């Protein structure tokens, strides 16, 4: 494939947000993915956000059928996929209609005019084509006959018309790649491997890509090409990664670094299923994945595996955790390691399975009968899911406790560049099984605790001499025998709480560039990106603000009280109705102000910037 | 069970734990426990490689009394928990102890899934046709119309036939035995232990507090001969004090019949088609009229554990470096770029 | 269904709701929906007395498209929810729509309990042998070894045979039909609707996105004649383009056989012993080799609803005053004392 | 039966606490019940507390087999079953050993010497009989050969020895009835009906009772008889009632007063099963009870019945609620009435099923995925369970919401006299089903809300013209159609929260006798008795204290903030690790001090008195 060097004007930009939008069948996720990959090769910083329709294949051309992928790339480090796209690629009227309201005035819109037929317009309620009624006047609209030009370009290849039409996304990708001067060799490689069994499709898609590139090069409509310099990033090898991928790889790493076989019990559920899919590919690490009959069986099997000495993990989303409560409570009584991953989605009930939310924090902290404390942590970005998974496993293994890891749809499906760690930089999280008696009289005491970690011994079946029985009834301290003694129960309840409180977690760090901020914004989990972007924007405007982000929700970092006390005002933005704020207020009696959005969408940086500006200025 | 059979000099006493047994005096659970403790040494498996997992119920206290590893888990979930244990530790001999409520009411789904998967579990269902621990409500095996604390006007739901249900769920080994017959109990435990895959054993168990005499018809010496049918592999199915009754298979019929002196069917638990065992299971309903005990079905099918283990072994054979090296390779297996 | 059959002039169109249908183009669910909408007027029940309850899955969107009452509930729980509705409202015609994952994986327990209770529900299981809504994981009816997103090395668990499972769970009405045969679909819906008690209907349904062609063998005109067996009450069971194949019952066997030209068994779904229907259910496994469709079993047993309603009616006939008076009497029915 | 009037000295007491203790097979629950009933006839105020062993029948004579029943009665209104018994009836060595530590010096101990055999002593680890080694010196021990005297007394009746021995509890009852001058006709009537089919046993038990009475009358050991005057109680008809009975009757009343058939879906579990048992007896009220296959099916069936227009109820304990979370979340999305009764027991996991705790408050408030608010209420005493059940149904029906009613083992099995309401004093809680369209265009809008209650219409199947579909996916405001619209979701999440907050609940009342208290003690649920008793004791000692007790935990009473603000110090005693305190602190930023006991036992008044005294005196 040859692509001419081009002679158009080249402009430098520092950042761009592009949204590819089309029908579910138009391949927008793949297009976005490829563009991201090309962009990554260039060394830009990147953040992406896919947006899937809820239906598998909603009727073609309808609003619910629209699928989109947004990519934000820049010559500096960025924190979010961008609030509003500079460029919208709209493959049909539905895609235009569904996304238009997110565009700022002046944005570029590239539309596939071939799809703007009467019928398609009618499907989404356009009486007149918006391309013709002047309603898009404030945008820079680029009408492109994407489908027919693709078909035309492939005429000589002799591929079926349907296949030719399908390649139109590669035409679009070619055009955008040209516009933003992306290197495309990885895309060509990708096409070769994706269609390895269909050389005709390899050729067709490559040709479509080139046609798109050439179209940019030649047509008048695109007068400028843009360049975005590489971002200054820490040296090292990077890959682009989604949160779910990172989480799965983090679990593989946890297995490797704990030297324990990983057992995943899972039941498919959006948006957590991909972790199961990914882990099921890595059997050579000794990883067993079991698709159980339901969420209760999934966690049950994971707990059984933990009992047998594996790193037991279960992955699900909110409705699944709601079912697992009784078994989590058992795991707490048994004091066995267990990692429970909740990739949160919008609730209650079935809610909006493909949308994001942080509303399972309460359930993670409190969603079980009795006093049933456990550790809770949350990753702050897609790549952080990797490290959070290892941290969850570390705590579970070292302290013999279930740990809930609260990811969410936003980090799970969003992506960013990830500086690859090498395995030897990862913590050694291995622990020892107990192999000998620990009682004075040569007896084995399954609930005699390690004085440092308060963990009980992990004596797995197969260990001679340590035969013992455990269960969900209250256990006598040390011996683990069934006990109804009131003083013992009081002791055990308080001990279970104390041992979670005693888990060592890193101190909370505060980003307070100028060190004279009076307002602290405190977040947790996936809001890190937009909060960070908002703070940065405020600081650039000379408004001082401090940011702290919680990774550990239980136990909370020891210095949190101190941190909170150092500021006049604490604001807590959350994608729920104020669940962390509630905890902070109760524990520290600080009049923390909740700022909540529960729309199924992540915060935009602008929303937070406005809100924080108001707080900083008006207190 | 994959555990190596080593030469061990264990006795029943070695399998008694230090916990005081706390069933009601006279409860059928005692004799099942005793039979198990007597049978265990035969297994030839070191105690530390044996695990009993139970749910909740009187029966589910069983693990506390066995000097092996054990987990008294939560109501209905033992098959799921035991599945995770068995699959990840093929070296263990994993036994599930459960009740008619635990296994068939709240735990019904896990039970049927364990059976269809053919997980290498020996599942002992203590069927007393009542909820013992919660003091006397009806269970999914109680007779229609049964008057209990929760059904003062009589229950309105027909019971399961646990054997039929297990067969409908593709079980490879299905048997029934009875608390009062220690020898038979042990023979069925033995057959279950030898089976590769899920072995489902229904044990009729008397709850003398809340459902006393539920199985009297087949226990009482004055009636049992006429109602209890002992299945023996390769033997004609006859019963009665004089073996005067035969279980026959009338031509053209799919079911079985009991006849005085008819031509008795020869029992074969190993036939692949479960239709035969299913027909056997229909010989008695909740009335116990003619109740077979023994092994109904015993066929071979790869166990879930075996298949999963094989996938693991195959995958591991492709390991190409240390775990750390493979991890590094995995992390780098993507479009990567390098910043200097 | 206890609803009075009134004369109504309803058409298929009356049963179409205003919601846009959102399955993938080509999905087998469309034809089942169309068949249902065409069948409904026949029921002779006013729309307001019909309720569709579903779980979660592609198939479970069904209620949205029926212009009746409907509830799209949560994964696996539809039979339980529908049971409460049906028992407390015997005047309604309650239909459950569920998928192979919804009914047999997470909801397996509720399904088998509804069947053993014989709750007056018409349960339609859309079996596409895959998880559609979650985009292609294997289900409890997927073939052993199936490669899916969650089983890249092939699944290790043998599937359920839904018909066998239902029979093992004491179902009184069990049938199978297929999305592509509208007439057959409707005939089975009709039979199910007429049945008093639980009617369990497995519908083979093509998921053209994640498991396309799963049932091609019995759909494709070039092969179906040799693999699809239509059960008709009172008719010999034969199939093949020339009806050249017979399902026979070899002497001494409990199972069935397919023979060219043998003496065909005459189908009778009403035999009380489920062993016959069970044998029929074993004619095909996941390979579909020789697959019966039609009504396997159709016997009468009092429904749970009937029995519960009778208890209520009996009790209410003993009402001795207004509700308030009875309440006062109840509160005072104890050792009381009076302080002046 | 003739009982002589007696000629012993009679002493007046104002209150007495008696504990009957014996082996599970000794009939102590029945004995206590009968004594309570006799006492009720006398017009004393009463409070009782049974204590069952966890095993069905633990081995005879062992400590785990001990069963006891405590009854507190007085000539004034009392609030608890008493901290420590004045009299212990110990039917065997185990009963003595298990209960001795609860006795104050000087307490009377009546022991059945026949059971103090070597073997029985050894079973509980007594090397020497405590009756002989002087270890009971500080008590007033009354050794009585209860068994042999009973057998002797029945010799002439010709009953089997086993039956004669079994009647020994009636001997004990006779003796105690004599001691405390109880009227016994109700007991005789009871025996007649209980053994209606066995006249020999009626005679035997009556004779045993008389023998016990006569023994008191004649023996030297019992020099004094006691009398306790009737309490001054509100005029009316009373019965003695346990919390579980009252709760069941309250549900019957709710059905009657709402004119709706009640549908109970339940799965047996200690200590909630008795509600199922009781309700299953009342079919003539049109009540359907279904023992479901598990807790999920139980709530599912109840929800299905609610959908069909019944008053749907499900009853369970903590482990059951942990399983119901997903379905509760569905009920919240569907906005249908549903009452969920949680009779709390000690957790986590299986915990101590026969012991009490208040540790499910967090789960009730927060134990579901997504923002899933609902109403939560808790009864304060056994008889209050009746009214709480009606209140739960009222809220559920009027506001179309699931309501969690948090009872616990302490109120559920404890009993007290209950002033019987007459049905017409009970609130009318009936609501109307919707029967016609509510939209402008004759359309039916299933999510158009009542402007006052914010409840959506309850249009049940069978209503012509209102055919509609509901489900767990997010619904568009008003139409109830599926909606993924961000603004709609935000609106619906906030509306669901607001509609719970808007539920009208009574203002919180404060008991502050002197109106100059600086300390407020705030409780909820079953701690009402001991807190009240402690406050009363403090006030009697001149220490001012204010008491307020929450019945509604969600929403909280509107005046709670004001109430809290009026005191210098707020103390919150709970049988958990501070769950209500957490809520109060978070919501009102009041430095409320938690006081927690998690032993499986209710607070004693003395424990609270000591603690509160310290707070009142030392701030
Ligand atoms: C989640 C949950 N639900 C209910 C219970 C209460 N419960 C304990 S055992 C049991 C049933 C016991 O019956 P079965 O399984 O037949 O055992 P058995 O006592 O008769 O041996 C029930 C309902 C529980 N412990 N946990
Ligand atoms: C509690 C819970 N677990 C998991 C899911 C995710 N989920 C939705 S549908 C489904 C399975 C769908 O398969 P099936 O029942 O066969 O229906 P189909 O889509 O094939 O019609 C799953 C796992 C869920 N919604 N809720
Ligand atoms: S209640 Fe029944 S099953 Fe339970 S221990 Fe007692 S006799 Fe055995
Ligand atoms: S995914 Fe499959 S089952 Fe679901 S709508 Fe599409 S074709 Fe139908
Ligand atoms: Mg039982
Ligand atoms: Mg499916």
mmCIF file of C-alpha atoms in Angstrom, chain B residues 20-25 30 56 58 61 73-75 77 101-102 105-106 131-135 137-139 149-153 157 209-210, chain D residues 52-60 62 64 267-270 273-274 276-278 280-281 283 289-296 323 349-350:
data_model
loop_
_atom_site.group_PDB
_atom_site.id
_atom_site.type_symbol
_atom_site.label_atom_id
_atom_site.label_comp_id
_atom_site.label_asym_id
_atom_site.label_seq_id
_atom_site.Cartn_x
_atom_site.Cartn_y
_atom_site.Cartn_z
ATOM 1 C CA UNK B 20 -19.625 -34.043 71.177
ATOM 2 C CA UNK B 21 -22.330 -35.344 68.876
ATOM 3 C CA UNK B 22 -25.439 -33.277 69.334
ATOM 4 C CA UNK B 23 -28.283 -34.866 67.473
ATOM 5 C CA UNK B 24 -31.426 -35.837 69.341
ATOM 6 C CA UNK B 25 -31.151 -39.180 71.035
ATOM 7 C CA UNK B 30 -26.153 -41.390 64.433
ATOM 8 C CA UNK B 56 -27.262 -26.247 57.038
ATOM 9 C CA UNK B 58 -29.360 -31.299 61.415
ATOM 10 C CA UNK B 61 -23.600 -30.994 61.321
ATOM 11 C CA UNK B 73 -21.201 -23.992 55.085
ATOM 12 C CA UNK B 74 -24.501 -22.264 54.408
ATOM 13 C CA UNK B 75 -27.919 -23.498 53.492
ATOM 14 C CA UNK B 77 -24.651 -24.162 48.848
ATOM 15 C CA UNK B 101 -34.383 -29.254 52.486
ATOM 16 C CA UNK B 102 -30.775 -28.288 52.019
ATOM 17 C CA UNK B 105 -35.295 -26.950 48.415
ATOM 18 C CA UNK B 106 -32.851 -24.058 48.638
ATOM 19 C CA UNK B 131 -37.035 -29.838 58.141
ATOM 20 C CA UNK B 132 -35.404 -31.016 61.331
ATOM 21 C CA UNK B 133 -33.257 -28.113 62.401
ATOM 22 C CA UNK B 134 -35.999 -25.525 62.022
ATOM 23 C CA UNK B 135 -38.324 -27.777 63.997
ATOM 24 C CA UNK B 137 -41.836 -27.789 58.503
ATOM 25 C CA UNK B 138 -42.526 -29.914 55.461
ATOM 26 C CA UNK B 139 -39.801 -30.447 52.891
ATOM 27 C CA UNK B 149 -46.139 -26.501 61.394
ATOM 28 C CA UNK B 150 -46.205 -24.556 58.169
ATOM 29 C CA UNK B 151 -49.030 -26.544 56.592
ATOM 30 C CA UNK B 152 -51.758 -26.978 59.192
ATOM 31 C CA UNK B 153 -54.236 -27.701 56.409
ATOM 32 C CA UNK B 157 -47.219 -29.468 46.633
ATOM 33 C CA UNK B 209 -38.653 -35.842 66.788
ATOM 34 C CA UNK B 210 -40.520 -34.304 63.892
ATOM 35 C CA UNK D 52 -33.676 -21.930 73.837
ATOM 36 C CA UNK D 53 -30.724 -24.160 73.211
ATOM 37 C CA UNK D 54 -29.445 -24.109 69.664
ATOM 38 C CA UNK D 55 -29.797 -27.851 69.245
ATOM 39 C CA UNK D 56 -33.132 -29.528 68.772
ATOM 40 C CA UNK D 57 -32.393 -31.914 71.614
ATOM 41 C CA UNK D 58 -28.870 -31.629 72.837
ATOM 42 C CA UNK D 59 -27.787 -34.640 74.879
ATOM 43 C CA UNK D 60 -29.703 -34.746 78.156
ATOM 44 C CA UNK D 62 -25.433 -31.208 79.203
ATOM 45 C CA UNK D 64 -25.827 -26.907 75.637
ATOM 46 C CA UNK D 267 -38.841 -19.897 53.850
ATOM 47 C CA UNK D 268 -38.401 -21.254 57.378
ATOM 48 C CA UNK D 269 -35.598 -19.780 59.425
ATOM 49 C CA UNK D 270 -34.996 -19.258 63.098
ATOM 50 C CA UNK D 273 -40.508 -19.294 61.293
ATOM 51 C CA UNK D 274 -43.214 -18.847 63.905
ATOM 52 C CA UNK D 276 -45.183 -18.361 59.008
ATOM 53 C CA UNK D 277 -46.630 -20.971 61.334
ATOM 54 C CA UNK D 278 -49.072 -18.535 62.872
ATOM 55 C CA UNK D 280 -50.759 -20.364 58.015
ATOM 56 C CA UNK D 281 -53.544 -20.928 60.546
ATOM 57 C CA UNK D 283 -56.765 -18.902 56.006
ATOM 58 C CA UNK D 289 -49.057 -18.722 53.018
ATOM 59 C CA UNK D 290 -46.543 -20.334 50.765
ATOM 60 C CA UNK D 291 -43.458 -22.100 52.009
ATOM 61 C CA UNK D 292 -41.243 -21.402 49.046
ATOM 62 C CA UNK D 293 -38.170 -23.299 47.912
ATOM 63 C CA UNK D 294 -35.860 -20.584 49.190
ATOM 64 C CA UNK D 295 -35.823 -16.969 50.322
ATOM 65 C CA UNK D 296 -35.501 -15.630 46.810
ATOM 66 C CA UNK D 323 -30.398 -13.419 49.651
ATOM 67 C CA UNK D 349 -23.126 -15.910 58.517
ATOM 68 C CA UNK D 350 -25.060 -18.552 60.421
#
